[in-house]
PDB file of C-alpha atoms and ligand atoms in Angstrom:
ATOM      1  CA  UNK A   1       0.000   0.000   0.000  1.00 95.00           C
ATOM      2  CA  UNK A   2       1.406   3.388  -1.027  1.00 97.00           C
ATOM      3  CA  UNK A   3      -0.071   6.368   0.769  1.00 98.00           C
ATOM      4  CA  UNK A   4       0.561  10.100   0.526  1.00 98.00           C
ATOM      5  CA  UNK A   5      -0.376  12.330   3.458  1.00 98.00           C
ATOM      6  CA  UNK A   6      -0.836  15.884   2.244  1.00 98.00           C
ATOM      7  CA  UNK A   7      -1.366  18.975   4.332  1.00 98.00           C
ATOM      8  CA  UNK A   8       0.216  22.167   5.589  1.00 98.00           C
ATOM      9  CA  UNK A   9       2.943  22.261   8.258  1.00 97.00           C
ATOM     10  CA  UNK A  10       1.424  21.209  11.574  1.00 97.00           C
ATOM     11  CA  UNK A  11      -1.597  19.472  10.018  1.00 98.00           C
ATOM     12  CA  UNK A  12      -0.778  16.190  11.759  1.00 98.00           C
ATOM     13  CA  UNK A  13       0.925  14.280   8.930  1.00 98.00           C
ATOM     14  CA  UNK A  14       3.760  12.969  11.104  1.00 96.00           C
ATOM     15  CA  UNK A  15       1.368  12.023  13.908  1.00 97.00           C
ATOM     16  CA  UNK A  16      -0.902  10.043  11.580  1.00 97.00           C
ATOM     17  CA  UNK A  17       2.030   8.551   9.627  1.00 97.00           C
ATOM     18  CA  UNK A  18       3.378   7.084  12.886  1.00 94.00           C
ATOM     19  CA  UNK A  19       0.005   5.521  13.560  1.00 95.00           C
ATOM     20  CA  UNK A  20      -0.177   4.012  10.048  1.00 95.00           C
ATOM     21  CA  UNK A  21       3.358   2.694  10.393  1.00 95.00           C
ATOM     22  CA  UNK A  22       2.447   0.842  13.592  1.00 93.00           C
ATOM     23  CA  UNK A  23      -1.015  -0.283  12.476  1.00 94.00           C
ATOM     24  CA  UNK A  24      -0.202  -1.494   8.953  1.00 94.00           C
ATOM     25  CA  UNK A  25       3.543  -2.246   9.105  1.00 94.00           C
ATOM     26  CA  UNK A  26       4.281   0.330   6.435  1.00 97.00           C
ATOM     27  CA  UNK A  27       7.518   2.284   6.185  1.00 97.00           C
ATOM     28  CA  UNK A  28       7.173   5.930   7.214  1.00 97.00           C
ATOM     29  CA  UNK A  29       9.102   8.161   4.841  1.00 97.00           C
ATOM     30  CA  UNK A  30       9.193  11.648   6.344  1.00 97.00           C
ATOM     31  CA  UNK A  31      11.310  13.885   4.138  1.00 97.00           C
ATOM     32  CA  UNK A  32      11.606  16.469   6.925  1.00 96.00           C
ATOM     33  CA  UNK A  33      13.099  13.819   9.248  1.00 94.00           C
ATOM     34  CA  UNK A  34      15.431  12.558   6.517  1.00 95.00           C
ATOM     35  CA  UNK A  35      16.639  16.116   5.820  1.00 96.00           C
ATOM     36  CA  UNK A  36      17.062  16.903   9.536  1.00 94.00           C
ATOM     37  CA  UNK A  37      19.201  13.761   9.892  1.00 93.00           C
ATOM     38  CA  UNK A  38      21.379  15.021   7.021  1.00 94.00           C
ATOM     39  CA  UNK A  39      21.709  18.391   8.791  1.00 94.00           C
ATOM     40  CA  UNK A  40      22.643  16.663  12.065  1.00 92.00           C
ATOM     41  CA  UNK A  41      25.385  14.683  10.294  1.00 93.00           C
ATOM     42  CA  UNK A  42      27.224  17.984   9.792  1.00 91.00           C
ATOM     43  CA  UNK A  43      28.158  17.230   6.162  1.00 92.00           C
ATOM     44  CA  UNK A  44      28.710  20.052   3.653  1.00 92.00           C
ATOM     45  CA  UNK A  45      25.313  19.224   2.151  1.00 92.00           C
ATOM     46  CA  UNK A  46      23.786  19.326   5.642  1.00 93.00           C
ATOM     47  CA  UNK A  47      25.078  22.872   6.180  1.00 93.00           C
ATOM     48  CA  UNK A  48      23.444  23.999   2.925  1.00 94.00           C
ATOM     49  CA  UNK A  49      20.186  22.227   3.770  1.00 95.00           C
ATOM     50  CA  UNK A  50      20.052  23.842   7.191  1.00 95.00           C
ATOM     51  CA  UNK A  51      20.106  27.365   5.795  1.00 94.00           C
ATOM     52  CA  UNK A  52      17.293  26.583   3.343  1.00 96.00           C
ATOM     53  CA  UNK A  53      15.162  24.828   5.975  1.00 96.00           C
ATOM     54  CA  UNK A  54      15.720  27.529   8.617  1.00 95.00           C
ATOM     55  CA  UNK A  55      14.490  30.117   6.108  1.00 95.00           C
ATOM     56  CA  UNK A  56      11.215  28.209   5.708  1.00 96.00           C
ATOM     57  CA  UNK A  57      11.741  27.640   1.976  1.00 97.00           C
ATOM     58  CA  UNK A  58      11.561  24.276   0.235  1.00 98.00           C
ATOM     59  CA  UNK A  59      14.680  22.291  -0.606  1.00 97.00           C
ATOM     60  CA  UNK A  60      15.335  21.888  -4.345  1.00 97.00           C
ATOM     61  CA  UNK A  61      13.273  19.257  -6.148  1.00 98.00           C
ATOM     62  CA  UNK A  62      16.062  17.162  -7.716  1.00 96.00           C
ATOM     63  CA  UNK A  63      17.739  16.553  -4.370  1.00 96.00           C
ATOM     64  CA  UNK A  64      14.599  15.395  -2.587  1.00 97.00           C
ATOM     65  CA  UNK A  65      13.473  13.321  -5.587  1.00 97.00           C
ATOM     66  CA  UNK A  66      16.825  11.468  -5.587  1.00 96.00           C
ATOM     67  CA  UNK A  67      16.448  10.784  -1.853  1.00 95.00           C
ATOM     68  CA  UNK A  68      12.970   9.271  -2.288  1.00 96.00           C
ATOM     69  CA  UNK A  69      13.908   7.305  -5.409  1.00 95.00           C
ATOM     70  CA  UNK A  70      16.668   5.583  -3.441  1.00 95.00           C
ATOM     71  CA  UNK A  71      14.707   5.272  -0.180  1.00 95.00           C
ATOM     72  CA  UNK A  72      11.753   3.364  -1.641  1.00 95.00           C
ATOM     73  CA  UNK A  73      14.106   0.556  -2.705  1.00 93.00           C
ATOM     74  CA  UNK A  74      14.915  -0.306   0.955  1.00 95.00           C
ATOM     75  CA  UNK A  75      13.614  -3.600   2.373  1.00 95.00           C
ATOM     76  CA  UNK A  76      11.291  -1.924   4.879  1.00 94.00           C
ATOM     77  CA  UNK A  77       9.237  -0.570   1.962  1.00 95.00           C
ATOM     78  CA  UNK A  78       8.312  -4.059   0.759  1.00 92.00           C
ATOM     79  CA  UNK A  79       4.838  -3.930   2.375  1.00 93.00           C
ATOM     80  CA  UNK A  80       4.393  -0.346   1.259  1.00 96.00           C
ATOM     81  CA  UNK A  81       5.054   3.130   2.581  1.00 97.00           C
ATOM     82  CA  UNK A  82       3.512   6.344   3.802  1.00 98.00           C
ATOM     83  CA  UNK A  83       4.933   9.530   2.347  1.00 98.00           C
ATOM     84  CA  UNK A  84       4.876  12.325   4.936  1.00 98.00           C
ATOM     85  CA  UNK A  85       6.036  15.637   3.452  1.00 97.00           C
ATOM     86  CA  UNK A  86       6.581  14.375  -0.093  1.00 98.00           C
ATOM     87  CA  UNK A  87       5.586  15.325  -2.756  1.00 98.00           C
ATOM     88  CA  UNK A  88       5.504  19.054  -2.035  1.00 98.00           C
ATOM     89  CA  UNK A  89       5.591  20.402  -5.597  1.00 98.00           C
ATOM     90  CA  UNK A  90       4.036  19.355  -8.897  1.00 98.00           C
ATOM     91  CA  UNK A  91       7.527  18.402 -10.167  1.00 98.00           C
ATOM     92  CA  UNK A  92       7.929  16.026  -7.204  1.00 98.00           C
ATOM     93  CA  UNK A  93       4.490  14.513  -7.803  1.00 98.00           C
ATOM     94  CA  UNK A  94       5.307  13.893 -11.458  1.00 98.00           C
ATOM     95  CA  UNK A  95       8.657  12.331 -10.546  1.00 98.00           C
ATOM     96  CA  UNK A  96       6.897  10.067  -8.032  1.00 98.00           C
ATOM     97  CA  UNK A  97       4.455   8.894 -10.690  1.00 97.00           C
ATOM     98  CA  UNK A  98       7.384   7.987 -12.951  1.00 97.00           C
ATOM     99  CA  UNK A  99       9.360   6.156 -10.266  1.00 96.00           C
ATOM    100  CA  UNK A 100       6.366   4.103  -9.141  1.00 96.00           C
ATOM    101  CA  UNK A 101       5.549   3.301 -12.758  1.00 96.00           C
ATOM    102  CA  UNK A 102       9.140   2.096 -13.324  1.00 94.00           C
ATOM    103  CA  UNK A 103       8.879  -0.075 -10.223  1.00 92.00           C
ATOM    104  CA  UNK A 104       5.748  -1.653 -11.731  1.00 93.00           C
ATOM    105  CA  UNK A 105       3.508  -0.252  -9.029  1.00 94.00           C
ATOM    106  CA  UNK A 106       1.231   2.662  -8.326  1.00 95.00           C
ATOM    107  CA  UNK A 107      -0.125   5.027  -5.726  1.00 97.00           C
ATOM    108  CA  UNK A 108      -3.114   3.807  -3.696  1.00 96.00           C
ATOM    109  CA  UNK A 109      -4.273   6.667  -1.477  1.00 97.00           C
ATOM    110  CA  UNK A 110      -3.757  10.424  -1.319  1.00 98.00           C
ATOM    111  CA  UNK A 111      -5.157  11.782   1.927  1.00 98.00           C
ATOM    112  CA  UNK A 112      -5.363  15.492   2.660  1.00 98.00           C
ATOM    113  CA  UNK A 113      -5.471  16.649   6.284  1.00 98.00           C
ATOM    114  CA  UNK A 114      -7.348  19.942   6.049  1.00 98.00           C
ATOM    115  CA  UNK A 115      -6.535  22.464   8.807  1.00 97.00           C
ATOM    116  CA  UNK A 116      -7.049  26.259   8.908  1.00 95.00           C
ATOM    117  CA  UNK A 117      -3.926  28.434   9.107  1.00 93.00           C
ATOM    118  CA  UNK A 118      -4.955  29.952  12.471  1.00 92.00           C
ATOM    119  CA  UNK A 119      -4.938  26.531  14.153  1.00 95.00           C
ATOM    120  CA  UNK A 120      -1.632  25.554  12.519  1.00 95.00           C
ATOM    121  CA  UNK A 121       0.186  28.291  14.427  1.00 93.00           C
ATOM    122  CA  UNK A 122      -0.983  26.744  17.752  1.00 93.00           C
ATOM    123  CA  UNK A 123      -0.092  23.260  16.564  1.00 96.00           C
ATOM    124  CA  UNK A 124       3.426  24.237  15.517  1.00 96.00           C
ATOM    125  CA  UNK A 125       4.253  26.494  18.449  1.00 94.00           C
ATOM    126  CA  UNK A 126       3.452  23.697  20.922  1.00 95.00           C
ATOM    127  CA  UNK A 127       5.234  20.922  19.035  1.00 97.00           C
ATOM    128  CA  UNK A 128       8.168  19.029  20.550  1.00 97.00           C
ATOM    129  CA  UNK A 129       9.549  15.531  20.176  1.00 96.00           C
ATOM    130  CA  UNK A 130      11.596  12.919  21.987  1.00 97.00           C
ATOM    131  CA  UNK A 131      15.286  13.436  21.187  1.00 95.00           C
ATOM    132  CA  UNK A 132      15.867   9.715  21.508  1.00 95.00           C
ATOM    133  CA  UNK A 133      13.026   7.894  19.672  1.00 93.00           C
ATOM    134  CA  UNK A 134      11.424  10.820  17.791  1.00 92.00           C
ATOM    135  CA  UNK A 135       7.917  10.379  19.245  1.00 94.00           C
ATOM    136  CA  UNK A 136       5.942  13.570  18.636  1.00 95.00           C
ATOM    137  CA  UNK A 137       4.220  15.567  21.403  1.00 97.00           C
ATOM    138  CA  UNK A 138       2.372  18.834  21.957  1.00 97.00           C
ATOM    139  CA  UNK A 139       2.405  21.131  25.010  1.00 97.00           C
ATOM    140  CA  UNK A 140      -1.416  21.184  25.186  1.00 96.00           C
ATOM    141  CA  UNK A 141      -2.803  18.580  22.784  1.00 96.00           C
ATOM    142  CA  UNK A 142      -0.469  15.685  23.551  1.00 96.00           C
ATOM    143  CA  UNK A 143       1.706  16.159  26.626  1.00 97.00           C
ATOM    144  CA  UNK A 144       3.805  13.268  27.927  1.00 98.00           C
ATOM    145  CA  UNK A 145       1.887  11.066  30.404  1.00 98.00           C
ATOM    146  CA  UNK A 146       4.572  11.640  33.034  1.00 98.00           C
ATOM    147  CA  UNK A 147       6.085  15.109  33.040  1.00 97.00           C
ATOM    148  CA  UNK A 148       9.483  15.132  31.320  1.00 97.00           C
ATOM    149  CA  UNK A 149       9.509  11.413  30.427  1.00 98.00           C
ATOM    150  CA  UNK A 150       8.917  10.020  26.919  1.00 98.00           C
ATOM    151  CA  UNK A 151       5.870   7.693  26.895  1.00 97.00           C
ATOM    152  CA  UNK A 152       7.502   5.412  24.354  1.00 96.00           C
ATOM    153  CA  UNK A 153      11.137   5.054  25.368  1.00 98.00           C
ATOM    154  CA  UNK A 154      11.472   6.683  28.813  1.00 98.00           C
ATOM    155  CA  UNK A 155      14.022   9.268  27.653  1.00 98.00           C
ATOM    156  CA  UNK A 156      14.243  12.608  29.471  1.00 98.00           C
ATOM    157  CA  UNK A 157      15.592  14.521  26.467  1.00 98.00           C
ATOM    158  CA  UNK A 158      13.272  16.443  24.155  1.00 98.00           C
ATOM    159  CA  UNK A 159      13.814  18.827  21.285  1.00 96.00           C
ATOM    160  CA  UNK A 160      12.021  21.583  19.408  1.00 95.00           C
ATOM    161  CA  UNK A 161      12.610  22.318  15.733  1.00 94.00           C
ATOM    162  CA  UNK A 162      14.565  25.452  14.824  1.00 91.00           C
ATOM    163  CA  UNK A 163      12.049  26.200  12.056  1.00 94.00           C
ATOM    164  CA  UNK A 164       9.032  26.035  14.395  1.00 95.00           C
ATOM    165  CA  UNK A 165       9.528  29.645  15.541  1.00 92.00           C
ATOM    166  CA  UNK A 166       6.814  32.160  14.569  1.00 87.00           C
ATOM    167  CA  UNK A 167       8.745  34.073  11.846  1.00 88.00           C
ATOM    168  CA  UNK A 168       9.659  30.911   9.960  1.00 94.00           C
ATOM    169  CA  UNK A 169       6.203  29.378  10.267  1.00 94.00           C
ATOM    170  CA  UNK A 170       4.697  32.248   8.244  1.00 94.00           C
ATOM    171  CA  UNK A 171       7.206  31.587   5.437  1.00 96.00           C
ATOM    172  CA  UNK A 172       6.489  27.831   5.550  1.00 96.00           C
ATOM    173  CA  UNK A 173       2.748  28.429   5.283  1.00 96.00           C
ATOM    174  CA  UNK A 174       3.392  30.691   2.310  1.00 96.00           C
ATOM    175  CA  UNK A 175       5.498  27.958   0.675  1.00 97.00           C
ATOM    176  CA  UNK A 176       2.657  25.512   1.289  1.00 97.00           C
ATOM    177  CA  UNK A 177       0.007  27.731  -0.283  1.00 97.00           C
ATOM    178  CA  UNK A 178       2.185  28.658  -3.276  1.00 98.00           C
ATOM    179  CA  UNK A 179       4.050  25.450  -4.074  1.00 98.00           C
ATOM    180  CA  UNK A 180       2.281  22.519  -2.386  1.00 98.00           C
ATOM    181  CA  UNK A 181      -1.439  23.328  -2.487  1.00 98.00           C
ATOM    182  CA  UNK A 182      -1.483  22.923  -6.326  1.00 98.00           C
ATOM    183  CA  UNK A 183      -1.126  19.200  -5.553  1.00 98.00           C
ATOM    184  CA  UNK A 184      -4.742  19.195  -4.343  1.00 98.00           C
ATOM    185  CA  UNK A 185      -6.263  19.870  -7.793  1.00 98.00           C
ATOM    186  CA  UNK A 186      -3.533  17.661  -9.325  1.00 98.00           C
ATOM    187  CA  UNK A 187      -4.642  14.584  -7.355  1.00 98.00           C
ATOM    188  CA  UNK A 188      -8.313  15.576  -7.515  1.00 97.00           C
ATOM    189  CA  UNK A 189      -8.098  15.489 -11.313  1.00 97.00           C
ATOM    190  CA  UNK A 190      -6.699  11.943 -11.044  1.00 96.00           C
ATOM    191  CA  UNK A 191      -9.656  11.113  -8.761  1.00 96.00           C
ATOM    192  CA  UNK A 192      -7.198  10.137  -6.003  1.00 96.00           C
ATOM    193  CA  UNK A 193      -7.713  12.906  -3.458  1.00 98.00           C
ATOM    194  CA  UNK A 194      -9.611  12.185  -0.252  1.00 98.00           C
ATOM    195  CA  UNK A 195      -9.943  14.894   2.398  1.00 98.00           C
ATOM    196  CA  UNK A 196     -10.146  14.382   6.148  1.00 98.00           C
ATOM    197  CA  UNK A 197     -11.004  17.069   8.717  1.00 98.00           C
ATOM    198  CA  UNK A 198      -7.582  17.548  10.303  1.00 98.00           C
ATOM    199  CA  UNK A 199      -9.036  19.858  12.972  1.00 98.00           C
ATOM    200  CA  UNK A 200     -10.727  16.958  14.748  1.00 98.00           C
ATOM    201  CA  UNK A 201      -8.970  15.181  17.625  1.00 97.00           C
ATOM    202  CA  UNK A 202      -6.015  12.897  16.823  1.00 97.00           C
ATOM    203  CA  UNK A 203      -8.142   9.793  17.421  1.00 97.00           C
ATOM    204  CA  UNK A 204     -10.959  11.051  15.225  1.00 98.00           C
ATOM    205  CA  UNK A 205      -8.531  11.822  12.411  1.00 98.00           C
ATOM    206  CA  UNK A 206      -7.044   8.343  12.771  1.00 98.00           C
ATOM    207  CA  UNK A 207     -10.505   6.767  12.586  1.00 98.00           C
ATOM    208  CA  UNK A 208     -11.387   8.779   9.467  1.00 98.00           C
ATOM    209  CA  UNK A 209      -8.159   7.653   7.773  1.00 98.00           C
ATOM    210  CA  UNK A 210      -8.773   3.998   8.694  1.00 97.00           C
ATOM    211  CA  UNK A 211     -12.238   4.231   7.186  1.00 97.00           C
ATOM    212  CA  UNK A 212     -10.808   5.607   3.942  1.00 96.00           C
ATOM    213  CA  UNK A 213      -8.164   2.889   3.765  1.00 95.00           C
ATOM    214  CA  UNK A 214     -10.672   0.103   4.274  1.00 92.00           C
ATOM    215  CA  UNK A 215     -13.112   1.453   1.673  1.00 82.00           C
TER     216      UNK A 215
HETATM  217  P1  ADP B   1       6.219  20.085   8.388  1.00 91.15           P
HETATM  218  O1  ADP B   1       6.197  19.154   9.546  1.00 91.15           O
HETATM  219  O2  ADP B   1       6.123  21.504   8.771  1.00 91.15           O
HETATM  220  O3  ADP B   1       5.256  19.734   7.300  1.00 91.15           O
HETATM  221  P2  ADP B   1       8.669  18.899   7.403  1.00 91.15           P
HETATM  222  O4  ADP B   1       9.331  18.337   8.608  1.00 91.15           O
HETATM  223  O5  ADP B   1       7.963  17.975   6.498  1.00 91.15           O
HETATM  224  O6  ADP B   1       7.701  20.079   7.819  1.00 91.15           O
HETATM  225  O7  ADP B   1       9.739  19.715   6.545  1.00 91.15           O
HETATM  226  C1  ADP B   1      10.623  20.652   7.141  1.00 91.15           C
HETATM  227  C2  ADP B   1      11.389  21.371   6.047  1.00 91.15           C
HETATM  228  O8  ADP B   1      12.126  20.416   5.269  1.00 91.15           O
HETATM  229  C3  ADP B   1      10.532  22.116   5.015  1.00 91.15           C
HETATM  230  O9  ADP B   1      10.192  23.427   5.455  1.00 91.15           O
HETATM  231  C4  ADP B   1      11.452  22.128   3.801  1.00 91.15           C
HETATM  232  O10 ADP B   1      12.482  23.108   3.932  1.00 91.15           O
HETATM  233  C5  ADP B   1      12.116  20.759   3.886  1.00 91.15           C
HETATM  234  N1  ADP B   1      11.367  19.719   3.133  1.00 91.15           N
HETATM  235  C6  ADP B   1      10.753  18.613   3.662  1.00 91.15           C
HETATM  236  N2  ADP B   1      10.198  17.878   2.700  1.00 91.15           N
HETATM  237  C7  ADP B   1      10.453  18.528   1.527  1.00 91.15           C
HETATM  238  C8  ADP B   1      10.110  18.284   0.176  1.00 91.15           C
HETATM  239  N3  ADP B   1       9.388  17.196  -0.211  1.00 91.15           N
HETATM  240  N4  ADP B   1      10.522  19.175  -0.756  1.00 91.15           N
HETATM  241  C9  ADP B   1      11.240  20.264  -0.426  1.00 91.15           C
HETATM  242  N5  ADP B   1      11.594  20.562   0.830  1.00 91.15           N
HETATM  243  C10 ADP B   1      11.197  19.702   1.812  1.00 91.15           C
HETATM  244  P1  ADP B   2       2.980  17.723  10.519  1.00 91.15           P
HETATM  245  O1  ADP B   2       3.810  16.472  10.408  1.00 91.15           O
HETATM  246  O2  ADP B   2       1.851  17.763   9.536  1.00 91.15           O
HETATM  247  O3  ADP B   2       3.812  18.976  10.480  1.00 91.15           O
HETATM  248  P2  ADP B   2       2.591  16.912  13.316  1.00 91.15           P
HETATM  249  O4  ADP B   2       2.074  15.520  13.215  1.00 91.15           O
HETATM  250  O5  ADP B   2       4.002  17.111  13.730  1.00 91.15           O
HETATM  251  O6  ADP B   2       2.283  17.714  11.944  1.00 91.15           O
HETATM  252  O7  ADP B   2       1.613  17.715  14.304  1.00 91.15           O
HETATM  253  C1  ADP B   2       1.889  19.057  14.708  1.00 91.15           C
HETATM  254  C2  ADP B   2       1.640  19.213  16.209  1.00 91.15           C
HETATM  255  O8  ADP B   2       0.240  19.128  16.471  1.00 91.15           O
HETATM  256  C3  ADP B   2       2.301  18.129  17.065  1.00 91.15           C
HETATM  257  O9  ADP B   2       2.737  18.731  18.264  1.00 91.15           O
HETATM  258  C4  ADP B   2       1.174  17.120  17.313  1.00 91.15           C
HETATM  259  O10 ADP B   2       1.335  16.472  18.582  1.00 91.15           O
HETATM  260  C5  ADP B   2      -0.067  18.004  17.303  1.00 91.15           C
HETATM  261  N1  ADP B   2      -1.237  17.351  16.662  1.00 91.15           N
HETATM  262  C6  ADP B   2      -1.254  16.504  15.594  1.00 91.15           C
HETATM  263  N2  ADP B   2      -2.523  16.142  15.265  1.00 91.15           N
HETATM  264  C7  ADP B   2      -3.344  16.782  16.161  1.00 91.15           C
HETATM  265  C8  ADP B   2      -4.779  16.828  16.358  1.00 91.15           C
HETATM  266  N3  ADP B   2      -5.610  16.144  15.559  1.00 91.15           N
HETATM  267  N4  ADP B   2      -5.238  17.590  17.367  1.00 91.15           N
HETATM  268  C9  ADP B   2      -4.392  18.306  18.160  1.00 91.15           C
HETATM  269  N5  ADP B   2      -3.046  18.305  18.036  1.00 91.15           N
HETATM  270  C10 ADP B   2      -2.517  17.560  17.046  1.00 91.15           C
HETATM  271 ZN1   ZN B   3      11.223   8.527  23.228  1.00 91.15          ZN
END
């Protein structure tokens, strides 16, 4: 099963992708996480990526397309994958179509998490994650069960993304509306787009996605 989760920054793509990974044994391919790992490695490429990402702009298409083309050949993708944060431009969507076609397969579901901009600011400003296992949390909407301890792995270390500060969020939302939102009519025209109310609770969003996948 090959699933795309579409939606603006903070819509809940990563949260729902983690659920789908656990529930269906699919690989979770989060381009933001892959790029942040490259930044953390401290390579020359990582330094370049960091300045683009910190500005709130998108990384160039050819680079991210090469990353995905290679990543989907890994063993953990055998049962399928969830794309979280890719494609983000029409060029990326077209490249994905070609690579899946070459692999003799196709896309099965494109799910949009629809969330108003005003709510996204709250989502992003409260976001943090476990520095050890990557589990995602929110100051108000999903705090840890025990203060300061990761529910999943017990770590006491957490981190917040450099690009989650208010100035950068505005630029990221702009990038979404200008460069990524054209994917909605693109997939609608292919009769692939399904939209879920991303402003509902995490569990309700999960249920709506499960219903779509079982249809
Ligand atoms: P969010 O959680 O806000 O949707 P991500 O973690 O997916 O953000 O992405 C963080 C940053 O990484 C983006 O602002 C962009 O600079 C870069 N990025 C991630 N995925 C892509 C992509 N498919 N194409 C271009 N840039 C990307
Ligand atoms: P994205 O990957 O689309 O950028 P995330 O999954 O990281 O979004 O979610 C952004 C923040 O909002 C996180 O702190 C997450 O815990 C929280 N969140 C995700 N889905 C919901 C929801 N349905 N209701 C409330 N908070 C949510
Ligand atoms: Zn953890």
